[in-house]
PDB file of C-alpha atoms in Angstrom:
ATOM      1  CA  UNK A   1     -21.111 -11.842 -16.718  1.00 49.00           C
ATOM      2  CA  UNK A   2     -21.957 -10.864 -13.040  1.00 57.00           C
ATOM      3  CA  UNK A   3     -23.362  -7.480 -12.201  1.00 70.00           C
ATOM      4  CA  UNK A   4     -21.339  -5.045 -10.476  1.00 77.00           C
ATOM      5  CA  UNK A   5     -23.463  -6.219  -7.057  1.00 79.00           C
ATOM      6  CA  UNK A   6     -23.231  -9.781  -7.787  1.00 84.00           C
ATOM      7  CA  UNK A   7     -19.034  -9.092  -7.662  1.00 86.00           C
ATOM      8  CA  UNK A   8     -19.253  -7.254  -4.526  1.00 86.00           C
ATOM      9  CA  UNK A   9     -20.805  -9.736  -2.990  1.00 91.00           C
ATOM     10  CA  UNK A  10     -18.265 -12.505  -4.223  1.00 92.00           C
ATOM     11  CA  UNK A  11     -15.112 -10.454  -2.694  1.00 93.00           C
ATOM     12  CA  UNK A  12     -17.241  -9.205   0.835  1.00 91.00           C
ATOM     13  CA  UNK A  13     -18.170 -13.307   1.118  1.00 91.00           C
ATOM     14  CA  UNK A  14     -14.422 -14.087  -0.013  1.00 92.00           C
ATOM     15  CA  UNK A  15     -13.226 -11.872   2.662  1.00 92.00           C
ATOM     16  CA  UNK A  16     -15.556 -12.821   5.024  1.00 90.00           C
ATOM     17  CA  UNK A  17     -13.961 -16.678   4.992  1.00 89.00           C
ATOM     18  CA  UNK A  18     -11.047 -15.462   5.437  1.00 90.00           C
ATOM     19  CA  UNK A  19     -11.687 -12.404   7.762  1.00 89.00           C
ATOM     20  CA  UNK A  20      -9.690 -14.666  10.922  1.00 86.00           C
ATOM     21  CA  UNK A  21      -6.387 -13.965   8.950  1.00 87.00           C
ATOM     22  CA  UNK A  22      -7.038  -9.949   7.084  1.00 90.00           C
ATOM     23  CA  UNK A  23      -9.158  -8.443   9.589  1.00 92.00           C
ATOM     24  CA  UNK A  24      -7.103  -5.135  10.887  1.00 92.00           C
ATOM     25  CA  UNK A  25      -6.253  -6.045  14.737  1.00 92.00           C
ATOM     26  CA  UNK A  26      -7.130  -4.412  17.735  1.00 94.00           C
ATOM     27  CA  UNK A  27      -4.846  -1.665  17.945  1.00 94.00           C
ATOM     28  CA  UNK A  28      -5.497  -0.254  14.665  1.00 94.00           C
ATOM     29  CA  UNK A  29      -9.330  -0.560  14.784  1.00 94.00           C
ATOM     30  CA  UNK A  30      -8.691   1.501  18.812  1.00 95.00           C
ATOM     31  CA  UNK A  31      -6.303   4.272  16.995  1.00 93.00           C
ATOM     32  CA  UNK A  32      -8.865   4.801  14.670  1.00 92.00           C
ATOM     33  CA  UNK A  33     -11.843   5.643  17.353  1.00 93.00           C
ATOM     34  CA  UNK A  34      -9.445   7.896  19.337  1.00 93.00           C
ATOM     35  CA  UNK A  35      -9.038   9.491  16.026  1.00 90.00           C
ATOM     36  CA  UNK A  36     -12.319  10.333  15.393  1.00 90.00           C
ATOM     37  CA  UNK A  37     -13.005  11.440  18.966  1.00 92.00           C
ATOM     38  CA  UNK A  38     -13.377  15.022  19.490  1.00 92.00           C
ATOM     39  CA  UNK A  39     -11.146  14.531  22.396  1.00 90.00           C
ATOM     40  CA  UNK A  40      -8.519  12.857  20.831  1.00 89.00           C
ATOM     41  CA  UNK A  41      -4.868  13.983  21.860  1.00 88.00           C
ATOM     42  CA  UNK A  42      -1.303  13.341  20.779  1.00 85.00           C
ATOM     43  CA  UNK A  43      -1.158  11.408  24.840  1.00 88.00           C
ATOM     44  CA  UNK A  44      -4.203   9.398  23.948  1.00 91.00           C
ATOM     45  CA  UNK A  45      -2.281   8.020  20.777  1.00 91.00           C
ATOM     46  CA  UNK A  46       0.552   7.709  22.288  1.00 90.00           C
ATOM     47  CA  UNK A  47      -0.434   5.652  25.339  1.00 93.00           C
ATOM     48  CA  UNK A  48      -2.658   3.371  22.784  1.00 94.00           C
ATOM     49  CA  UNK A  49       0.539   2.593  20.641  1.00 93.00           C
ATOM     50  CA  UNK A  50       2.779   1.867  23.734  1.00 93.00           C
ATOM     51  CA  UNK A  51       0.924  -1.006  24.607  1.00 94.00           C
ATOM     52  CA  UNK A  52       2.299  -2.388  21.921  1.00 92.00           C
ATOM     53  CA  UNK A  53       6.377  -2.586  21.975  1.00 92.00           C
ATOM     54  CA  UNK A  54       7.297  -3.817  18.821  1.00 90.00           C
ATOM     55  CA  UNK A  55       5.081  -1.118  17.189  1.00 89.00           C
ATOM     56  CA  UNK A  56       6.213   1.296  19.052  1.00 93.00           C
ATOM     57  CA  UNK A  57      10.062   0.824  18.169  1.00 91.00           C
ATOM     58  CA  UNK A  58       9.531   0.382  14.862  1.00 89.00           C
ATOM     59  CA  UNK A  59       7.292   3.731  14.350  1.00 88.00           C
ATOM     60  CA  UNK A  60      10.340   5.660  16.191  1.00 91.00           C
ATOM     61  CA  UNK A  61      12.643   3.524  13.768  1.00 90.00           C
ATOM     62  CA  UNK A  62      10.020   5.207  10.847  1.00 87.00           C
ATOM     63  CA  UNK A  63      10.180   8.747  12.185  1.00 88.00           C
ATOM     64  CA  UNK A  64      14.472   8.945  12.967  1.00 90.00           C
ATOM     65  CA  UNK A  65      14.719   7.324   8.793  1.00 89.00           C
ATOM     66  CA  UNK A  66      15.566   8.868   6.025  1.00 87.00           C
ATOM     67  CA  UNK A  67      11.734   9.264   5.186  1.00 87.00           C
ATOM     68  CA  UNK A  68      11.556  12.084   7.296  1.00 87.00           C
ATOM     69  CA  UNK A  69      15.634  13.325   7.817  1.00 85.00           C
ATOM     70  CA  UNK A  70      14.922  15.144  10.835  1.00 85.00           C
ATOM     71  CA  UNK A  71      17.485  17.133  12.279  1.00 84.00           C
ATOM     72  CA  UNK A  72      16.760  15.954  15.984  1.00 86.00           C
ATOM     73  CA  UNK A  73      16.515  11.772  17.221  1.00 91.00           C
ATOM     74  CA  UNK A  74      12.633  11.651  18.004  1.00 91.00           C
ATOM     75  CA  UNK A  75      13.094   9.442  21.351  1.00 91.00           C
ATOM     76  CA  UNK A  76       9.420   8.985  22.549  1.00 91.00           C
ATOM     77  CA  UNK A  77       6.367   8.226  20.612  1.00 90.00           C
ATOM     78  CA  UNK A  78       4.262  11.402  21.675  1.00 88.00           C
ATOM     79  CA  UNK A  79       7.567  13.384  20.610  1.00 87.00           C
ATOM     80  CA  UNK A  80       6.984  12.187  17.387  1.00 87.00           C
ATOM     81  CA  UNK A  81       3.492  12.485  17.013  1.00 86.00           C
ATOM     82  CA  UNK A  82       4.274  15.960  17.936  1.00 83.00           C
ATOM     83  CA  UNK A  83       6.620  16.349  14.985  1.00 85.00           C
ATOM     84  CA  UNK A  84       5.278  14.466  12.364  1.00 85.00           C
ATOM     85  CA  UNK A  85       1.309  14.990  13.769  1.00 87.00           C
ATOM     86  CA  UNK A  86      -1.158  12.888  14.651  1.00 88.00           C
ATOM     87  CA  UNK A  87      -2.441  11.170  11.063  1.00 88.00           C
ATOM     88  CA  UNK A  88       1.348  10.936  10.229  1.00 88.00           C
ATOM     89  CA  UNK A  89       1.769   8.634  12.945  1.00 88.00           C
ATOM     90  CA  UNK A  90      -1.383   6.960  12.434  1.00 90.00           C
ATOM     91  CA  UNK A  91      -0.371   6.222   9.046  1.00 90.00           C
ATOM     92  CA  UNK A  92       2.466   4.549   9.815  1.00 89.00           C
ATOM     93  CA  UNK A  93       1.250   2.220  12.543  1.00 91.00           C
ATOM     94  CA  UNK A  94      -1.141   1.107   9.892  1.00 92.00           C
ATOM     95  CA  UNK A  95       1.758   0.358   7.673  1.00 92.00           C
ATOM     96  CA  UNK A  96       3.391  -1.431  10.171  1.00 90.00           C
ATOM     97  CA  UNK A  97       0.268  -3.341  11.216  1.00 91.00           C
ATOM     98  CA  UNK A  98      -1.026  -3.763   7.988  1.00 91.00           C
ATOM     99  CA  UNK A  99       2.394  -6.038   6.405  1.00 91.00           C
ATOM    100  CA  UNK A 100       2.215  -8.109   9.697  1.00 89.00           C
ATOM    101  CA  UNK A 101      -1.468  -9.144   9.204  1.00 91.00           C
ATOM    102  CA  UNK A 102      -1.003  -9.234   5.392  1.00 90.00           C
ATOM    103  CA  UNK A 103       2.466 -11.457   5.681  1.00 85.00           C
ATOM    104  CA  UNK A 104       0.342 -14.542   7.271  1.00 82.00           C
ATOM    105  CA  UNK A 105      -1.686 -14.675   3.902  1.00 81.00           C
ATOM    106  CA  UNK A 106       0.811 -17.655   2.982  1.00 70.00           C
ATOM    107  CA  UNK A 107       1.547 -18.528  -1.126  1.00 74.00           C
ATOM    108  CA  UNK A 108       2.892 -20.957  -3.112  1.00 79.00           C
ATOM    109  CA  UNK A 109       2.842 -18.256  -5.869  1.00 81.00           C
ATOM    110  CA  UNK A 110       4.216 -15.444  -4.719  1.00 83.00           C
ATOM    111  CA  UNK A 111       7.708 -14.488  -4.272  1.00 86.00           C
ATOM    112  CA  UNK A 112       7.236 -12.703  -0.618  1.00 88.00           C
ATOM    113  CA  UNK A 113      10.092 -10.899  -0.935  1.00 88.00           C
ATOM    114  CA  UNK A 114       9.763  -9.521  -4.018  1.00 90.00           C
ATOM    115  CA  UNK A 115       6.402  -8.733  -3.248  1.00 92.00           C
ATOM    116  CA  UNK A 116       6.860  -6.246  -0.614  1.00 93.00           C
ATOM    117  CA  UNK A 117      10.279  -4.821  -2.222  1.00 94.00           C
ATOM    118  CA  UNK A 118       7.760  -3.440  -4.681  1.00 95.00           C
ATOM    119  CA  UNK A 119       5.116  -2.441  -2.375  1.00 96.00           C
ATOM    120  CA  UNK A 120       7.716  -0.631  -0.642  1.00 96.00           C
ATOM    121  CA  UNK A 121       9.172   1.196  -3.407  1.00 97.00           C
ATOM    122  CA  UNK A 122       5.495   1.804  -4.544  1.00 97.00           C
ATOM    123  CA  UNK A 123       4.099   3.475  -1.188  1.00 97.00           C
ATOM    124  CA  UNK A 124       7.495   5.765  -0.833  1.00 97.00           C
ATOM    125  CA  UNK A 125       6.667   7.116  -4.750  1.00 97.00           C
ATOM    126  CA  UNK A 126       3.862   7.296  -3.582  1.00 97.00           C
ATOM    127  CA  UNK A 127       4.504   9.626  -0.656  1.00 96.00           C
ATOM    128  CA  UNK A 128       6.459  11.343  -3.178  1.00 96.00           C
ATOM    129  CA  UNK A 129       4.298  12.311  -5.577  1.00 97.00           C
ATOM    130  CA  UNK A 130       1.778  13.496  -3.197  1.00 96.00           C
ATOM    131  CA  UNK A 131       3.899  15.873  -1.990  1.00 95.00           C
ATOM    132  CA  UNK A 132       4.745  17.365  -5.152  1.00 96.00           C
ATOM    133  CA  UNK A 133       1.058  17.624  -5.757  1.00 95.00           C
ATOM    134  CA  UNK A 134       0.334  19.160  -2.117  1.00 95.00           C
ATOM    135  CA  UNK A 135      -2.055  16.402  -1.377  1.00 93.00           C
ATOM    136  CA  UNK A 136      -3.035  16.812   2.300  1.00 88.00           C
ATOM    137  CA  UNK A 137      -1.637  13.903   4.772  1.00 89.00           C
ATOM    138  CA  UNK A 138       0.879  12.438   1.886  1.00 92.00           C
ATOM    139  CA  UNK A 139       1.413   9.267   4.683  1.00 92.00           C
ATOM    140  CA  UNK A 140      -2.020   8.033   3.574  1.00 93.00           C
ATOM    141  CA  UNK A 141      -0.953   7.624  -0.037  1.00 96.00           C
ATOM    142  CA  UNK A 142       2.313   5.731   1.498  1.00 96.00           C
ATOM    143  CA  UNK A 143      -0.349   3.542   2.772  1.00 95.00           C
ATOM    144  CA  UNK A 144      -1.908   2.985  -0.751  1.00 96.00           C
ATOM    145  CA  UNK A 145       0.961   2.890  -2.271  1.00 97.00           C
ATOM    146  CA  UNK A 146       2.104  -0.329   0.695  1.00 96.00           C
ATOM    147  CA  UNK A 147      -0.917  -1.815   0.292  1.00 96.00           C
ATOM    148  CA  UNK A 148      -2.235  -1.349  -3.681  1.00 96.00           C
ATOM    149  CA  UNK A 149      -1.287  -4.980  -4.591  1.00 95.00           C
ATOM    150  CA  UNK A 150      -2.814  -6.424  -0.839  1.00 95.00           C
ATOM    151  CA  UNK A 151      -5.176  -8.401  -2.959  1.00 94.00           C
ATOM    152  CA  UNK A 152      -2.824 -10.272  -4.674  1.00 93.00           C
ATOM    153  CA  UNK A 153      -2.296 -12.288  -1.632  1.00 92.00           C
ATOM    154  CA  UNK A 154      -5.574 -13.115  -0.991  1.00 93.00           C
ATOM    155  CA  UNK A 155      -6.339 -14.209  -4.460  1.00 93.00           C
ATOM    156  CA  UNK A 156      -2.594 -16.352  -4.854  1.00 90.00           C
ATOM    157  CA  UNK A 157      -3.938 -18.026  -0.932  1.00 90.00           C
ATOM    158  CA  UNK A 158      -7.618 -18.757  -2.290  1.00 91.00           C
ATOM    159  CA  UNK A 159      -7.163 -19.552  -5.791  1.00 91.00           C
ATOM    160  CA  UNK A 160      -3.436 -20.837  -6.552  1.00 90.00           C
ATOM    161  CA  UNK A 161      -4.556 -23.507  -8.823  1.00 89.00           C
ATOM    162  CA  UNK A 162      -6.929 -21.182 -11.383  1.00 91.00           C
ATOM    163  CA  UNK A 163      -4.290 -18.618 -11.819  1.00 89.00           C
ATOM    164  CA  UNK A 164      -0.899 -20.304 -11.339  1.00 87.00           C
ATOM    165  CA  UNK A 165      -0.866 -20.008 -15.140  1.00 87.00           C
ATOM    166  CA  UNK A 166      -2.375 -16.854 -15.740  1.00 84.00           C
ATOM    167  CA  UNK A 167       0.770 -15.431 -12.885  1.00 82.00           C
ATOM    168  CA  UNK A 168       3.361 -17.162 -14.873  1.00 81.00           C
ATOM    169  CA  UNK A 169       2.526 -15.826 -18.682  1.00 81.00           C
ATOM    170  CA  UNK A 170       2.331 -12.506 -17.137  1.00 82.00           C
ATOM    171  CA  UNK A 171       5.694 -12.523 -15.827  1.00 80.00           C
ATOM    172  CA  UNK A 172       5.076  -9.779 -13.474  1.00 78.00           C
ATOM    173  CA  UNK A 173       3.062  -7.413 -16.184  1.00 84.00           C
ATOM    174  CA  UNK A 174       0.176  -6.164 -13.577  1.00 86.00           C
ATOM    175  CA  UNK A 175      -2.315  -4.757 -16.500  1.00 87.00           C
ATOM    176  CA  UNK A 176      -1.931  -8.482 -17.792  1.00 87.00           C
ATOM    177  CA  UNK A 177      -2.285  -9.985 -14.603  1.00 89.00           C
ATOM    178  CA  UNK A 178      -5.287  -8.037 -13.865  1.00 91.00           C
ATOM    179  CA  UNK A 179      -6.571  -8.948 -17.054  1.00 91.00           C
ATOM    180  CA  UNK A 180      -6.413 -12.351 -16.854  1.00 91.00           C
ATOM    181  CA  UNK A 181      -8.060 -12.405 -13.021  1.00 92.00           C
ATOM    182  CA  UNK A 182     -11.101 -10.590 -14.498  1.00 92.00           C
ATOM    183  CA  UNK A 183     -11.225 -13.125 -16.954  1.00 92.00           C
ATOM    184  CA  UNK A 184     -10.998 -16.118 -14.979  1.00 92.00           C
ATOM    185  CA  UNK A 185     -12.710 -15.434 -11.355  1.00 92.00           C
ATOM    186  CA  UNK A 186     -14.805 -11.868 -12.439  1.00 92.00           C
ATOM    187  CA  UNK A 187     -12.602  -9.497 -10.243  1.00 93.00           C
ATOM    188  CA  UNK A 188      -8.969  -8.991 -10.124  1.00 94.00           C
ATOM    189  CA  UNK A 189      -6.194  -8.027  -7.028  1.00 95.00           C
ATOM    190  CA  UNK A 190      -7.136  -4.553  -7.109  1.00 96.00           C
ATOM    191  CA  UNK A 191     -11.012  -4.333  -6.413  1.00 96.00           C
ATOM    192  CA  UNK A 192     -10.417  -7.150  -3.561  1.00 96.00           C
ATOM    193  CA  UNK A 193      -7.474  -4.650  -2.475  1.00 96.00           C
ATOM    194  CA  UNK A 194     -10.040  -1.855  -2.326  1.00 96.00           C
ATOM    195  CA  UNK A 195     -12.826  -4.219  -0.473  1.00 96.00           C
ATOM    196  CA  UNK A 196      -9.848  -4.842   2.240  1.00 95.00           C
ATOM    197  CA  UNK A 197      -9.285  -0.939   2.861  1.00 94.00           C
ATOM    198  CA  UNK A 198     -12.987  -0.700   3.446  1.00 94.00           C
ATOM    199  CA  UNK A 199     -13.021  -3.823   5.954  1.00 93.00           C
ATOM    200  CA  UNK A 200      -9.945  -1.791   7.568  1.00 93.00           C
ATOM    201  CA  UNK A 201     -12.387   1.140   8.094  1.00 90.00           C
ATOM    202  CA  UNK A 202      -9.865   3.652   5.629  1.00 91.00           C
ATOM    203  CA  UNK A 203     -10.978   6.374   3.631  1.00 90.00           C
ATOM    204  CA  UNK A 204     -13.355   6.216   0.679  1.00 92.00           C
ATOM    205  CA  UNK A 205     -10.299   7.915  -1.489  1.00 91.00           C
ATOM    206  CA  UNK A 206      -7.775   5.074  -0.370  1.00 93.00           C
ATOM    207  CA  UNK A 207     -10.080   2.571  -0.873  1.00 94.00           C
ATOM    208  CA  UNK A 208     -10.582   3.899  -4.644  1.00 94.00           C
ATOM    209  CA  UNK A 209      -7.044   4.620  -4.864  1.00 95.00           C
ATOM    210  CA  UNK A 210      -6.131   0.852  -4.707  1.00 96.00           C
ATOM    211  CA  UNK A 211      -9.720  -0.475  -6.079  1.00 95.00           C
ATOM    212  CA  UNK A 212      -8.960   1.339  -9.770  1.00 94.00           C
ATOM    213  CA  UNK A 213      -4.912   1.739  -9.710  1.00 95.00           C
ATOM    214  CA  UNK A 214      -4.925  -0.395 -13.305  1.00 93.00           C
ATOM    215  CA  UNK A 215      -7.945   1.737 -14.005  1.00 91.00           C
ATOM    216  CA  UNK A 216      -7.253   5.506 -13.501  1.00 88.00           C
ATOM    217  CA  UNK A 217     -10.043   6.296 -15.856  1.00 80.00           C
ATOM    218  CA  UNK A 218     -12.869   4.417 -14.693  1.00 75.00           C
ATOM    219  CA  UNK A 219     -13.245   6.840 -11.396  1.00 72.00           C
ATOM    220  CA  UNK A 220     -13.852  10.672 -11.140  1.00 64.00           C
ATOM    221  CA  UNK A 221     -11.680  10.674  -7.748  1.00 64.00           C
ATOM    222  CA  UNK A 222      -8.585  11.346 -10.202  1.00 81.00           C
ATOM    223  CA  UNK A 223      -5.909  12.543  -7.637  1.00 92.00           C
ATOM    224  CA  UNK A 224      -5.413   9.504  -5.395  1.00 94.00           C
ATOM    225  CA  UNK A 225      -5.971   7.049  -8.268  1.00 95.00           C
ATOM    226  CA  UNK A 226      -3.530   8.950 -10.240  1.00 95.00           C
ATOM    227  CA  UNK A 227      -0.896   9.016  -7.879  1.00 97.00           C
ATOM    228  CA  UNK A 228      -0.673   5.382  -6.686  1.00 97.00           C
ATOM    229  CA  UNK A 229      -1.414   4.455 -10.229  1.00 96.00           C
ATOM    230  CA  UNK A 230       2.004   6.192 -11.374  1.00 97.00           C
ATOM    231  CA  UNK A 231       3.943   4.905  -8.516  1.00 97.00           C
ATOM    232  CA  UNK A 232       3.272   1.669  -9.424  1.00 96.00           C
ATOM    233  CA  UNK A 233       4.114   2.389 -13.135  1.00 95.00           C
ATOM    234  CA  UNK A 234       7.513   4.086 -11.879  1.00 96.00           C
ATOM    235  CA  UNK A 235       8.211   1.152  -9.612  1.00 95.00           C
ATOM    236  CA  UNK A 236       7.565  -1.326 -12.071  1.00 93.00           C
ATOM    237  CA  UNK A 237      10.278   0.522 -14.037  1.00 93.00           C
ATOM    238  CA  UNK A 238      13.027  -0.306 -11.586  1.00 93.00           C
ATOM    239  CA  UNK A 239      14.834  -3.479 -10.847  1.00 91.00           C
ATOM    240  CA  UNK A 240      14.483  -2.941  -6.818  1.00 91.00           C
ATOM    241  CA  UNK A 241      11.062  -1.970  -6.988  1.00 92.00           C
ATOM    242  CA  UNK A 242       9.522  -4.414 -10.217  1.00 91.00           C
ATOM    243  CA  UNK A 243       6.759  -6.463  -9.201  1.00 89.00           C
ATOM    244  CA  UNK A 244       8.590  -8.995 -11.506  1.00 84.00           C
ATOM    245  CA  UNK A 245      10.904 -11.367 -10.459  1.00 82.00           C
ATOM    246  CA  UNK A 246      12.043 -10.994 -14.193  1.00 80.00           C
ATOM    247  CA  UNK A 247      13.112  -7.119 -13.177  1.00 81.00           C
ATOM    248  CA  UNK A 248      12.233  -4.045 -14.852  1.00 82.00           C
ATOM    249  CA  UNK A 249      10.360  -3.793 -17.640  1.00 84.00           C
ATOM    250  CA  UNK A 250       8.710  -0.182 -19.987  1.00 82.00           C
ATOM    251  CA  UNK A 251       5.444  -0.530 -17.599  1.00 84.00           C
ATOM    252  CA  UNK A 252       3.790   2.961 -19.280  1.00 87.00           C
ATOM    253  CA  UNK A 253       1.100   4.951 -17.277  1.00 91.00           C
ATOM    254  CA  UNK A 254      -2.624   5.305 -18.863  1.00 89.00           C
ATOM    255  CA  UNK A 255      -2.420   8.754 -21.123  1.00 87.00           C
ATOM    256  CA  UNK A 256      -3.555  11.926 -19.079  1.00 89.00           C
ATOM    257  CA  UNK A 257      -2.144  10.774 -15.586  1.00 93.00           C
ATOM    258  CA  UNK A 258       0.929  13.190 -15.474  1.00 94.00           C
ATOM    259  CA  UNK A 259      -1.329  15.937 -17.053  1.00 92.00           C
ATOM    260  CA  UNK A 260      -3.833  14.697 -14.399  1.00 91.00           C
ATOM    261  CA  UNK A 261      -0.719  15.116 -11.323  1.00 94.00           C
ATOM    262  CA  UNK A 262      -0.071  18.664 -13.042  1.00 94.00           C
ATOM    263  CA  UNK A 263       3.921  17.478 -13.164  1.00 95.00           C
ATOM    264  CA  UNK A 264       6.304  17.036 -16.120  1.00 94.00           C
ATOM    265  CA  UNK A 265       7.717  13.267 -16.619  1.00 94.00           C
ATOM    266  CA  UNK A 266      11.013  14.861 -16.002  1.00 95.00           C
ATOM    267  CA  UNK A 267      10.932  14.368 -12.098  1.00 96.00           C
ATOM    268  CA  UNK A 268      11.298  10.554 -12.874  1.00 95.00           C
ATOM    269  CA  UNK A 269      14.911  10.262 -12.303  1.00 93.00           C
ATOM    270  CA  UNK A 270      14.776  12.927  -9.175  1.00 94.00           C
ATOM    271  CA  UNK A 271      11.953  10.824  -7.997  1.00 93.00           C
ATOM    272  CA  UNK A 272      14.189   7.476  -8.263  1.00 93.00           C
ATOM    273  CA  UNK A 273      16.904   9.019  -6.812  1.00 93.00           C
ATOM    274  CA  UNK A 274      14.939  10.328  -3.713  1.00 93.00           C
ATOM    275  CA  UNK A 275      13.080   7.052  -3.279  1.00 94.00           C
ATOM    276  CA  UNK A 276      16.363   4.796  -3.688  1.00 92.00           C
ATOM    277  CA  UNK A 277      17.724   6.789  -0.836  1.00 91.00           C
ATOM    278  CA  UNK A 278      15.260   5.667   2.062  1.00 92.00           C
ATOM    279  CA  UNK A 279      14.131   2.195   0.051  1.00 94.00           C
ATOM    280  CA  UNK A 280      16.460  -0.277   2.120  1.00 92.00           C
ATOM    281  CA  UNK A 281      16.121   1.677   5.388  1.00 90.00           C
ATOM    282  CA  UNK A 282      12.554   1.967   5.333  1.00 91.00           C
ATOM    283  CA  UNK A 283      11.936  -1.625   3.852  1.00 91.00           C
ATOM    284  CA  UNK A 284      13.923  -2.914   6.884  1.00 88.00           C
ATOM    285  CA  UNK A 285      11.518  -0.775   9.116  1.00 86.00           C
ATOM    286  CA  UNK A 286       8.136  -2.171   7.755  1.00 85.00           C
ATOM    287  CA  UNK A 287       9.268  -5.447   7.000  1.00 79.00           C
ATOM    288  CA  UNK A 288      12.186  -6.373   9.389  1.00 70.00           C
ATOM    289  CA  UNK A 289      12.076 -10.238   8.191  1.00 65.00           C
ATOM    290  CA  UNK A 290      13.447  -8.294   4.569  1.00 53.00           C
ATOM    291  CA  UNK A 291      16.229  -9.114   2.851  1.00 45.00           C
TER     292      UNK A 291
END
């Protein structure tokens, strides 16, 4: 069995072969600096994401959706970084970004569509959840929740052949899936999901958030796990949001992660019901090539 540094180094040298097609692109890597500038300003954000149009539109599209249900049509981008703040709109041009450089990871395996309905539906429980808990900047666990199964498509592009099998037994069961990845290459989607959040510069917390979200146990950062771990339960649950082309199926979270969340399983159907109102809409936003 490898050592734990022995598997790093297999997913950093995977993603290094293929770092032409994942690496985050220009615009995200510039948002990112002006961020962590001391002199960073809603303008400076603003006049970085106007350079690019079809960003631009579709984080306006993001901020006027039911995600938000402002009272007022945002019009310009520094009007909305002025509502929704600065990491808010951060956060969603790295959605945005993120499914466009992620969507040219091409697979015979996967059913594109149905992968991102799920991701979708994952990232707004997400977003959900965390602000039921009062996490701070709930958009970044909307990213974790878009992008927890990101390694899937890097392992279905490199290694269709080893786990074309292993995809099809599963029939969209993730813990199995992830099971059977360990098994046959020594790492599954979700630690190669975690390696890509690190290549994309994100926080430590994200990065764990997606790296353990079949493993809520194996981490002491319980919060972020937790939540996109139970999204992706709840999702799973659903027949718009299933990872499964088969549908929904009883996906159960690992014991202690509602206890974990400090909420009562009771919010499920209030948490469908909010989620199934800005699934299409925001779906349609992120990925406009959606059906």
């Amino acid at each position: 069995m490898s050592s734990v540094s022995d598997k790093r180094q297999e997913i950093q040298d995977l993603l290094k072969d293929l770092s032409a097609l994942v690496s985050p692109p220009e615009i995200i890597i510039r948002l990112r600096q002006d961020m962590e500038s001391p002199k960073s300003t809603a303008e400076s954000l603003a006049k970085i994401v106007m350079q690019d149009p079809n960003l631009s539109a579709r984080i306006l599209h993001m901020a006027n959706s039911a995600m938000y249900g402002l009272n007022h049509r945002i019009e310009t981008v520094s009007r909305a970084i002025s509502i929704i703040g600065q990491r808010a709109l951060y956060h969603l041009a790295l959605a945005v970004s993120a499914t466009k450089t992620f969507s040219k990871l091409p697979s015979e395996l996967v059913n594109i569509a149905v992968f991102w309905r799920h991701s979708v539906f994952t990232a707004l429980i997400a977003r959900n959840l965390a602000q039921r808990c009062h996490v701070l900047h709930p958009e970044r666990l909307f990213v974790g929740g878009l992008l927890h199964d990101i390694g899937s498509l890097v392992l279905y592009h490199r290694y269709p052949d080893i786990l074309r099998d292993s995809l099809l037994a599963a029939r969209g069961n993730e813990e199995v899936l992830a099971q059977q990845e360990r098994e046959l290459i020594g790492f599954d989607h979700a630690e190669v999901g975690g390696a890509l959040m690190e290549m994309w510069g994100l926080p430590e917390s994200l990065q764990q958030a997606v790296a353990f979200h079949h493993r809520p146990g194996a981490t002491a950062n319980n919060m972020e796990v937790a939540i996109v771990h139970l999204a992706d339960t709840l999702a799973n649950r659903t027949d718009q949001g299933s990872f499964s082309e088969f549908g929904a199926f009883a996906s159960m979270p690992h014991p202690g992660v509602w206890k974990t969340l400090g909420l009562d399983e009771d919010i499920t159907e209030d948490l469908w019901r909010d989620v199934n109102l800005q699934f299409m809409e925001t779906l349609h936003v992120i990925l406009p090539q959606a059906k």
